[in-house]
Coordinates of N, CA and C in Angstrom, one line a residue:
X1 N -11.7 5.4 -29.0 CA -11.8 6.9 -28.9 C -12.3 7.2 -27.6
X2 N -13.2 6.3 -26.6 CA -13.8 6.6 -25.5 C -12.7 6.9 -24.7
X3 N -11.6 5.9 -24.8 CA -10.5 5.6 -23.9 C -9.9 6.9 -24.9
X4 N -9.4 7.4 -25.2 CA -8.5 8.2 -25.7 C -9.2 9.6 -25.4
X5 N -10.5 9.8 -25.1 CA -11.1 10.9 -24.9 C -10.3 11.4 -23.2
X6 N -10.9 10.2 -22.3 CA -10.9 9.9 -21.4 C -9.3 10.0 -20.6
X7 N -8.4 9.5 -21.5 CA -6.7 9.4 -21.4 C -6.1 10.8 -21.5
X8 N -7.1 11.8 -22.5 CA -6.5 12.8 -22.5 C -6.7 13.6 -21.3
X9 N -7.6 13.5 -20.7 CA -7.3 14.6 -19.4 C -6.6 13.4 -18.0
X10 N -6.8 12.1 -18.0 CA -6.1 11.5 -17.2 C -4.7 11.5 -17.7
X11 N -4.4 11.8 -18.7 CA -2.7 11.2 -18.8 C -1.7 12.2 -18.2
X12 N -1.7 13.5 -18.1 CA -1.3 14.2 -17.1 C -1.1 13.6 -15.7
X13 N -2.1 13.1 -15.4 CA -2.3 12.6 -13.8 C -1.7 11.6 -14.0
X14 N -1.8 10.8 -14.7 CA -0.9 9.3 -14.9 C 0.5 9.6 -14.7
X15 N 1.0 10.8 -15.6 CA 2.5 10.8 -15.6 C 2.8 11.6 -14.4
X16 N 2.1 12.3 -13.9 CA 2.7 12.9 -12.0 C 2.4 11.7 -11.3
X17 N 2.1 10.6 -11.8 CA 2.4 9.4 -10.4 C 4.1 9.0 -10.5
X18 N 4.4 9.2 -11.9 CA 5.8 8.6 -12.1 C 6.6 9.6 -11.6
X19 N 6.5 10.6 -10.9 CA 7.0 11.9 -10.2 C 7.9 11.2 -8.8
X20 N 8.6 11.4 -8.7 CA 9.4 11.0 -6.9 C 8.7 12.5 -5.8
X21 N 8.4 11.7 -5.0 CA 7.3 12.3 -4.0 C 8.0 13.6 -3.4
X22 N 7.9 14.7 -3.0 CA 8.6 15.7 -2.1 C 7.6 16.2 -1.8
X23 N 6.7 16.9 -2.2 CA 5.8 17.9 -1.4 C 4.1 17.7 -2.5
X24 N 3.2 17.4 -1.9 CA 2.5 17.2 -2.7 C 1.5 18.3 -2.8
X25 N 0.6 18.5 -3.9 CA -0.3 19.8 -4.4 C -1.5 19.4 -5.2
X26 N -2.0 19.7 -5.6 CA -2.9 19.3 -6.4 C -2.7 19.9 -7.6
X27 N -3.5 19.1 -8.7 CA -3.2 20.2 -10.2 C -4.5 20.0 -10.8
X28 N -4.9 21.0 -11.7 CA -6.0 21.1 -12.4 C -5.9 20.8 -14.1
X29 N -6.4 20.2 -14.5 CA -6.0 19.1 -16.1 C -7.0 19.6 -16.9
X30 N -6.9 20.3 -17.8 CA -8.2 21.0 -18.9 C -7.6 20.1 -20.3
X31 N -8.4 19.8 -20.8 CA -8.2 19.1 -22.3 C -8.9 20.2 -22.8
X32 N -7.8 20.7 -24.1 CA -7.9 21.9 -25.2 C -9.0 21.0 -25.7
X33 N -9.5 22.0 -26.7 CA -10.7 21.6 -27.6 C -9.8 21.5 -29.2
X34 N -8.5 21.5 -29.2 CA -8.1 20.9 -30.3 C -7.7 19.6 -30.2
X35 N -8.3 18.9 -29.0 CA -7.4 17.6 -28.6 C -8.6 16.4 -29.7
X36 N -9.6 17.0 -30.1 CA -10.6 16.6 -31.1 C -10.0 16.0 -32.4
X37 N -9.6 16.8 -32.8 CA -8.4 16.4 -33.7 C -7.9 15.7 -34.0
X38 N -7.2 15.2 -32.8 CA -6.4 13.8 -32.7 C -5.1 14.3 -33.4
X39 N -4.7 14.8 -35.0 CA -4.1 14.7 -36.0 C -2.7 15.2 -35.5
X40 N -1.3 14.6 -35.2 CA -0.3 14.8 -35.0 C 0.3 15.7 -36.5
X41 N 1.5 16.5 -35.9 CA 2.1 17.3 -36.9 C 3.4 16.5 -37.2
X42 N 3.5 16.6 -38.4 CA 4.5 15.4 -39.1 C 5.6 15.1 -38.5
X43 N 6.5 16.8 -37.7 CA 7.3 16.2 -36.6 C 7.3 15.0 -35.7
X44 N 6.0 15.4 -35.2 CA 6.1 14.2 -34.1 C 5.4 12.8 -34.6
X45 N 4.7 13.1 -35.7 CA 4.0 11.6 -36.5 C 5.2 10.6 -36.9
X46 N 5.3 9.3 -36.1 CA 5.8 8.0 -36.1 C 5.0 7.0 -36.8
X47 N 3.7 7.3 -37.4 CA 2.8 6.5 -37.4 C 2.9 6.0 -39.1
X48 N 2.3 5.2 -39.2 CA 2.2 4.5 -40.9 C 0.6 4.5 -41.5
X49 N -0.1 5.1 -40.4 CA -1.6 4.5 -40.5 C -2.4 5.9 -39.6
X50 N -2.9 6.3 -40.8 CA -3.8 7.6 -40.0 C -4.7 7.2 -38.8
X51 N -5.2 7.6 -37.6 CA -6.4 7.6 -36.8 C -7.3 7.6 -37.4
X52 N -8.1 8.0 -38.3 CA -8.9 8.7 -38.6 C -9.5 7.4 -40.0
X53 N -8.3 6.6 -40.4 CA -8.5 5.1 -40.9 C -8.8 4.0 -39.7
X54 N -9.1 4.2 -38.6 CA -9.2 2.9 -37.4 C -10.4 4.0 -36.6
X55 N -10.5 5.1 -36.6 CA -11.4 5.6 -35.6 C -12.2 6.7 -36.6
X56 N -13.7 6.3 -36.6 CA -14.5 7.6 -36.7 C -15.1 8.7 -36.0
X57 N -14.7 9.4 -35.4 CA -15.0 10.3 -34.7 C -15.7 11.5 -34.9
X58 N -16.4 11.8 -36.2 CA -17.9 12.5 -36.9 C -18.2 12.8 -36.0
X59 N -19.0 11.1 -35.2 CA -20.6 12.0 -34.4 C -20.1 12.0 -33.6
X60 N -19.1 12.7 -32.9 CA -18.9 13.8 -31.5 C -18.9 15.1 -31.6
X61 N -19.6 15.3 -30.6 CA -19.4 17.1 -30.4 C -19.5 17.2 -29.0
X62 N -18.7 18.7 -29.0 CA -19.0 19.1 -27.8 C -19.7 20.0 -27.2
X63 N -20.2 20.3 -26.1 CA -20.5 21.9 -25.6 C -19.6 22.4 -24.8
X64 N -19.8 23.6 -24.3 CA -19.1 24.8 -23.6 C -19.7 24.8 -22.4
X65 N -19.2 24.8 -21.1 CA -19.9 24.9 -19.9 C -19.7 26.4 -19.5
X66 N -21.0 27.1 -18.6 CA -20.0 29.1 -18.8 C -18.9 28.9 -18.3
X67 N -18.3 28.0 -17.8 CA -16.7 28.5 -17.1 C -15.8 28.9 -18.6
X68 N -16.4 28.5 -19.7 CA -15.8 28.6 -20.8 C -14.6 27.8 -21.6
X69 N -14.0 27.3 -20.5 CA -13.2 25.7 -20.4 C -13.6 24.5 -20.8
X70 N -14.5 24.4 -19.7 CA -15.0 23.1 -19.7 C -16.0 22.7 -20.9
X71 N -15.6 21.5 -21.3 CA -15.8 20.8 -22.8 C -17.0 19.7 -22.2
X72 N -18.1 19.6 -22.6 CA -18.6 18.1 -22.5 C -18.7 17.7 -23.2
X73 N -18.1 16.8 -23.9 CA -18.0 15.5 -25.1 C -19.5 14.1 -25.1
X74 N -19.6 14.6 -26.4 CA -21.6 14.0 -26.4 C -21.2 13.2 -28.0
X75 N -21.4 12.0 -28.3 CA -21.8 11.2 -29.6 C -21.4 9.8 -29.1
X76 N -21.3 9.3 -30.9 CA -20.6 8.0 -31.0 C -19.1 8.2 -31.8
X77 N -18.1 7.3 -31.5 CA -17.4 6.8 -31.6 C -17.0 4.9 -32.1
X78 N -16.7 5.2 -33.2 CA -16.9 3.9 -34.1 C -15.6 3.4 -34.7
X79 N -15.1 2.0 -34.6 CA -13.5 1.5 -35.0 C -14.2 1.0 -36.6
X80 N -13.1 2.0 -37.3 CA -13.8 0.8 -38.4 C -12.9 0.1 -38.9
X81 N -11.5 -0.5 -38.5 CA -11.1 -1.8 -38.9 C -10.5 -2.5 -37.5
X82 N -10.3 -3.7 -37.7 CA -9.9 -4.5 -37.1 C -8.4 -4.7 -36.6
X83 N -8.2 -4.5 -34.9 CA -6.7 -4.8 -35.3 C -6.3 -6.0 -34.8
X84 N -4.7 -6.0 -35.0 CA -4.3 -7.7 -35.4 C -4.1 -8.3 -34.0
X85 N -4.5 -9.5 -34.2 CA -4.0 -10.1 -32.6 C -2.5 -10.3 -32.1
X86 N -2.5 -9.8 -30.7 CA -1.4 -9.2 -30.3 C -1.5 -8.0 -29.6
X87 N -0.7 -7.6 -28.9 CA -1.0 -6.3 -27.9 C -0.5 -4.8 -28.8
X88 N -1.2 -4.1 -28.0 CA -1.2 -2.5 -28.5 C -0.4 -2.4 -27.8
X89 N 0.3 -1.4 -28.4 CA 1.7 -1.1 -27.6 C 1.5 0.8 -27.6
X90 N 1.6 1.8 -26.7 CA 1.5 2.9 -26.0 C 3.0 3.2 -25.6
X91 N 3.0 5.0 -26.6 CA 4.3 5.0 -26.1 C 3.6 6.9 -25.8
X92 N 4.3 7.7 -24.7 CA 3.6 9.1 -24.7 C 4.9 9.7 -24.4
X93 N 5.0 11.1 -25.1 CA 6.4 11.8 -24.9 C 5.1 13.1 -24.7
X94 N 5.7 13.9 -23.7 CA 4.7 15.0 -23.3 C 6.1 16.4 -23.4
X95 N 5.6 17.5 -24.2 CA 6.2 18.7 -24.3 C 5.4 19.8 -23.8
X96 N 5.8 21.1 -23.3 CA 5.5 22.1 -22.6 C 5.6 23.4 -23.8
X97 N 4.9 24.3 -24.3 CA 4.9 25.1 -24.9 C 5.7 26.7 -23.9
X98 N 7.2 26.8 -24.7 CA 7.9 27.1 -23.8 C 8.7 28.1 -25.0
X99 N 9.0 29.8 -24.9 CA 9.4 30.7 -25.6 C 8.9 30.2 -27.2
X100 N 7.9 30.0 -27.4 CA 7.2 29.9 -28.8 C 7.5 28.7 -29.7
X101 N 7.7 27.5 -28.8 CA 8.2 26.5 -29.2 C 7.8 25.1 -28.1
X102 N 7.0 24.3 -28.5 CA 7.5 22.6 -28.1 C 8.7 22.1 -27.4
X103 N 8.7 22.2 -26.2 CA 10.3 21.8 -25.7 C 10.0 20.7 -24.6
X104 N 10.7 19.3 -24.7 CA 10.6 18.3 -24.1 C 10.5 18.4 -22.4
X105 N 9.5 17.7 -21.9 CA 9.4 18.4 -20.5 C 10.2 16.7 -20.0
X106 N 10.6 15.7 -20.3 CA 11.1 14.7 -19.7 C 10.0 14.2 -19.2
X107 N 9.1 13.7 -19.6 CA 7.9 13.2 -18.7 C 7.6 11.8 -20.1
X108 N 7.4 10.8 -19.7 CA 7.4 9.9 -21.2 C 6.5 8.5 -20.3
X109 N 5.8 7.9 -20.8 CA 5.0 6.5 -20.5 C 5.0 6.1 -21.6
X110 N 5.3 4.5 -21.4 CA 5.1 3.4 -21.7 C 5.1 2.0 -21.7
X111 N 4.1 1.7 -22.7 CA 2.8 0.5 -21.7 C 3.2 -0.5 -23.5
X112 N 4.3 -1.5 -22.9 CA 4.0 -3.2 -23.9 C 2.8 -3.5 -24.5
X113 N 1.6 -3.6 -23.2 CA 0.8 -4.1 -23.5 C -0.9 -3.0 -22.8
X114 N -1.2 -2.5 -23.8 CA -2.5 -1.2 -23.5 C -3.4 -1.8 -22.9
X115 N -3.8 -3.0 -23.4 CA -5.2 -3.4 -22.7 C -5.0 -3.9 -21.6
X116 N -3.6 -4.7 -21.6 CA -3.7 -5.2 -20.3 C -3.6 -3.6 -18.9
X117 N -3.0 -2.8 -19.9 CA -2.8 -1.6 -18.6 C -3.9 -1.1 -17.9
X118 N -4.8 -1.0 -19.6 CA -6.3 -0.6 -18.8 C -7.1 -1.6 -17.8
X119 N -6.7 -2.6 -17.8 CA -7.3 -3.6 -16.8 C -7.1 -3.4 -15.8
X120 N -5.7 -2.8 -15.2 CA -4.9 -2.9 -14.3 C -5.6 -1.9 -13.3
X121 N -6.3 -2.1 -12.0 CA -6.9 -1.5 -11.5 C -5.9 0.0 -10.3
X122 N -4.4 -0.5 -10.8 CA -3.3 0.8 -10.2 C -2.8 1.9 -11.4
X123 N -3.4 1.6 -12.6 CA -3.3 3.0 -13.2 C -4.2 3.7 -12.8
X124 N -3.8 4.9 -13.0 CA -4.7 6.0 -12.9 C -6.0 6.1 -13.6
X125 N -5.8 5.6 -14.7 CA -7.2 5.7 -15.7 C -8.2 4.7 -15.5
X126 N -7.9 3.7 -14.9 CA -8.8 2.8 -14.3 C -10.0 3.3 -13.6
X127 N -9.7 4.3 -12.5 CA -11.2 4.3 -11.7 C -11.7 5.4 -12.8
X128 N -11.1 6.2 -13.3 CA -11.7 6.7 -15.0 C -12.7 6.6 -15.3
X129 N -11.7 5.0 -16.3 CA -12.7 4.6 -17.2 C -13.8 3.5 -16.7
X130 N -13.8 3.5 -15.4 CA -14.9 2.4 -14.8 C -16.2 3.5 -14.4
X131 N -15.8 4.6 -13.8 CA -16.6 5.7 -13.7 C -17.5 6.2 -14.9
X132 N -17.0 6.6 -15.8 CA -18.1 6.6 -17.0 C -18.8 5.5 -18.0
X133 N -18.2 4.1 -17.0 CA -19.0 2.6 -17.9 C -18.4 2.5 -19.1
X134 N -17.1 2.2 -18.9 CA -16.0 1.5 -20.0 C -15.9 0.2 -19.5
X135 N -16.1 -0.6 -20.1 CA -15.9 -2.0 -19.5 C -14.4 -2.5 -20.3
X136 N -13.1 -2.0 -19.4 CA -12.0 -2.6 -19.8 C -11.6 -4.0 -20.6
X137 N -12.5 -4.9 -20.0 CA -12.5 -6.5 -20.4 C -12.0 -6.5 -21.9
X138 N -13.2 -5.8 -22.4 CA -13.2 -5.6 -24.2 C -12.4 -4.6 -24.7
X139 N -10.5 -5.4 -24.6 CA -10.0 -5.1 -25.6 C -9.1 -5.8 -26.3
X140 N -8.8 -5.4 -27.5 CA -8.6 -4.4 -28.2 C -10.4 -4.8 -28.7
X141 N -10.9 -3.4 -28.8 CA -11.9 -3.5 -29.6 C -11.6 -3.9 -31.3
X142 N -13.1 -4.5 -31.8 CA -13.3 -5.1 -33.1 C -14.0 -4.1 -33.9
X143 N -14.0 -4.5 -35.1 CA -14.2 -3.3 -36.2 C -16.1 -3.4 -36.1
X144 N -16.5 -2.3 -36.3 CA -17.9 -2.0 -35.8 C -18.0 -1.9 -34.3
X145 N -17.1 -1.6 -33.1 CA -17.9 -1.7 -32.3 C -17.8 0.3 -32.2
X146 N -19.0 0.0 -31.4 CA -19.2 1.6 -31.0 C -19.4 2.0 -30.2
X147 N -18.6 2.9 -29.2 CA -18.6 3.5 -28.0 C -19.5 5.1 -28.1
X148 N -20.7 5.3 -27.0 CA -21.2 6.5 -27.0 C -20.9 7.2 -25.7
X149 N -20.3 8.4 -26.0 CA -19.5 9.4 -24.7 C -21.4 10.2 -24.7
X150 N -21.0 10.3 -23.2 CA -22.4 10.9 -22.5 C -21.5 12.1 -22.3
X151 N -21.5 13.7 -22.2 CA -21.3 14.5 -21.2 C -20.0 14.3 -20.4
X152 N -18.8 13.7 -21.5 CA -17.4 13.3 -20.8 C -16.7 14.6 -21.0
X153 N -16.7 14.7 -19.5 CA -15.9 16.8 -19.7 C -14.5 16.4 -19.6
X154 N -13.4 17.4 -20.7 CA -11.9 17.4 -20.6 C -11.5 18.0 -19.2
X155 N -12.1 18.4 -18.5 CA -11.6 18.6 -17.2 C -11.6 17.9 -15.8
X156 N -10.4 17.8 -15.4 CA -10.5 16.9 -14.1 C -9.4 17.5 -13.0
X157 N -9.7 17.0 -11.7 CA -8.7 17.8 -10.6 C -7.7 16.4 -10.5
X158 N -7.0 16.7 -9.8 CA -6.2 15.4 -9.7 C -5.1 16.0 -8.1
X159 N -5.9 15.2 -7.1 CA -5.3 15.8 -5.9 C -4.0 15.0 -5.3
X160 N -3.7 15.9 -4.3 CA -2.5 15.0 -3.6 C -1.7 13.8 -4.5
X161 N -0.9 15.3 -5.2 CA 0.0 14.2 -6.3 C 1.7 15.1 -5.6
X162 N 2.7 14.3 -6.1 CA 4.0 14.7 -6.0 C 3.9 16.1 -6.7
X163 N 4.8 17.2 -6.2 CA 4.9 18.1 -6.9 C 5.5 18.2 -8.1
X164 N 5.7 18.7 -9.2 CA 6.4 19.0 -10.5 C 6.3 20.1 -10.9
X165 N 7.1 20.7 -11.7 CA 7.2 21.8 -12.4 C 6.5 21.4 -14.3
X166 N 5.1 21.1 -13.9 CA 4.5 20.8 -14.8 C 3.3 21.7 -15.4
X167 N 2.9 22.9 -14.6 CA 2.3 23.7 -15.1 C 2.6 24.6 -16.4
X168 N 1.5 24.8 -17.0 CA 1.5 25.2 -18.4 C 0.7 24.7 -19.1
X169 N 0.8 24.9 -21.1 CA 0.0 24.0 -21.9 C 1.2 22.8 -22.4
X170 N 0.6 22.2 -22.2 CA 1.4 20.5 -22.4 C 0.8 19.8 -23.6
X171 N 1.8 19.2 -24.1 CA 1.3 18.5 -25.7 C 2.0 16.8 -25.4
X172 N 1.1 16.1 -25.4 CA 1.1 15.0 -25.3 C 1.2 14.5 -26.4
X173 N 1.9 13.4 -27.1 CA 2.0 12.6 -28.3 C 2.5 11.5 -28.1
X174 N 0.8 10.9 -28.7 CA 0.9 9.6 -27.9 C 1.3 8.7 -29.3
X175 N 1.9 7.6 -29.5 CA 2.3 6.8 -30.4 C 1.6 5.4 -30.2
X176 N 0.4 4.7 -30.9 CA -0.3 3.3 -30.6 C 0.5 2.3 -31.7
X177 N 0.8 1.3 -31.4 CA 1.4 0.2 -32.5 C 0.4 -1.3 -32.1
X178 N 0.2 -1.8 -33.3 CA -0.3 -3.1 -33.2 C -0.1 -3.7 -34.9
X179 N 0.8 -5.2 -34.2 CA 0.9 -6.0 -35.5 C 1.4 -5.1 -36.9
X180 N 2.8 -4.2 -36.3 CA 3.2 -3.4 -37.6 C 2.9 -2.0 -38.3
X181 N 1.6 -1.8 -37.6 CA 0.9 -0.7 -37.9 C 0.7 0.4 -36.6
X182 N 1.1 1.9 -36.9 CA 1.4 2.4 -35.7 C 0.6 3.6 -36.7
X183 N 0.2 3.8 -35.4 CA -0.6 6.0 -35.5 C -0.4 6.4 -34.2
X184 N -0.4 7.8 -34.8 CA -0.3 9.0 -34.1 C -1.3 9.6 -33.4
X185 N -1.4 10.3 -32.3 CA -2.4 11.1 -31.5 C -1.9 11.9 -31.1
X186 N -2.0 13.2 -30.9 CA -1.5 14.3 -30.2 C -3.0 14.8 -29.2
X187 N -2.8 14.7 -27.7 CA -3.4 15.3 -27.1 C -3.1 17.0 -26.4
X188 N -3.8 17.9 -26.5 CA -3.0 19.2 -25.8 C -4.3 19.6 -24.1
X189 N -3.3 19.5 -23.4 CA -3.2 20.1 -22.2 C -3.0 21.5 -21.6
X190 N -3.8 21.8 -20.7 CA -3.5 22.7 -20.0 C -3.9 22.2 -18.6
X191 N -2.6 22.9 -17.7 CA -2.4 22.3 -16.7 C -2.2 23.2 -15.3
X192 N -3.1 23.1 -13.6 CA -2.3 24.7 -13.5 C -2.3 23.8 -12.1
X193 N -1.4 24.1 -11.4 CA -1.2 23.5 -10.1 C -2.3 24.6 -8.9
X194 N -2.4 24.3 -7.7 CA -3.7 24.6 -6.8 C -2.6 24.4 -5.2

């Protein structure tokens, strides 16, 4: 859940690295406060196995910073089963809320093997999740373990990236598989270039 809190406002920035370079800008990444949720809509659910069966996410809450945006994410986070040995596999298709409908923005990641990505000190989410004391090492996490988010805000800048025609609210759905068993996440974005 830590990494998935944390994924949601970096994955934006992750997928403008996979952008071909022309003019670079900066963009501003706000994670909606429905991104709590997690719960994908059956359209986009691929999954066999709810979140909400592998992750408890109860004791989080958040507050409101006055900008009125900004979310800081405060609890624990707890896996309560075990998954199988063998890699997590990460698949993300990202849509743009576009004339009153979800429409595919062509922007898609995917990662064979999750833990090893998170290790990988050239993703984006690396200096991340090292920044708020994720120790990558440990994964896939085991059933009981518990991650506590201190004050982890959905917002982040993300400078001197390739340009894109990526501004807007963006809906990320992210698909996790391990040993047969796959769930759903929907993250929602808002996104504004600078």
């Amino acid at each position: 859940m830590k990494y998935l809190l944390v994924c949601s406002v970096g994955l934006a920035g992750i997928l403008l690295h996979l952008l071909p370079p022309s003019q670079s800008t900066s963009y501003e990444i706000i994670g909606d406060e429905r991104t709590m949720n997690f719960i994908c809509d059956d359209e986009d659910n691929r999954g066999n196995v709810p979140l909400r069966k592998i992750l408890d996410t109860s004791g989080v809450h958040f507050v409101v910073a006055d900008d009125m945006e900004t979310l800081y994410y405060t609890g624990d986070v707890k896996m309560l089963d075990n998954l199988v040995r063998g890699p997590i596999t990460m698949e993300v298709d990202v849509y743009r809320w576009q004339r009153s409908q979800w429409l595919p923005t062509g922007l898609s990641l995917r990662r064979d093997n999750f833990c090893e990505a998170l290790k990988n000190p050239r993703e984006i989410w690396y200096p991340i999740l090292t920044k708020i004391g994720i120790n990558v090492n440990y994964c896939p996490p085991k059933k009981g373990t518990s991650y506590t988010l201190t004050n982890v805000s959905n917002h982040v800048f993300v400078k001197n990236m390739p340009f894109a025609d990526v501004a807007g609210d963006l809906k990320a759905v992210v698909h996790f598989g391990n040993g047969g068993r796959k769930t759903c996440v929907v993250i929602y974005l808002k996104v504004y270039t600078h």
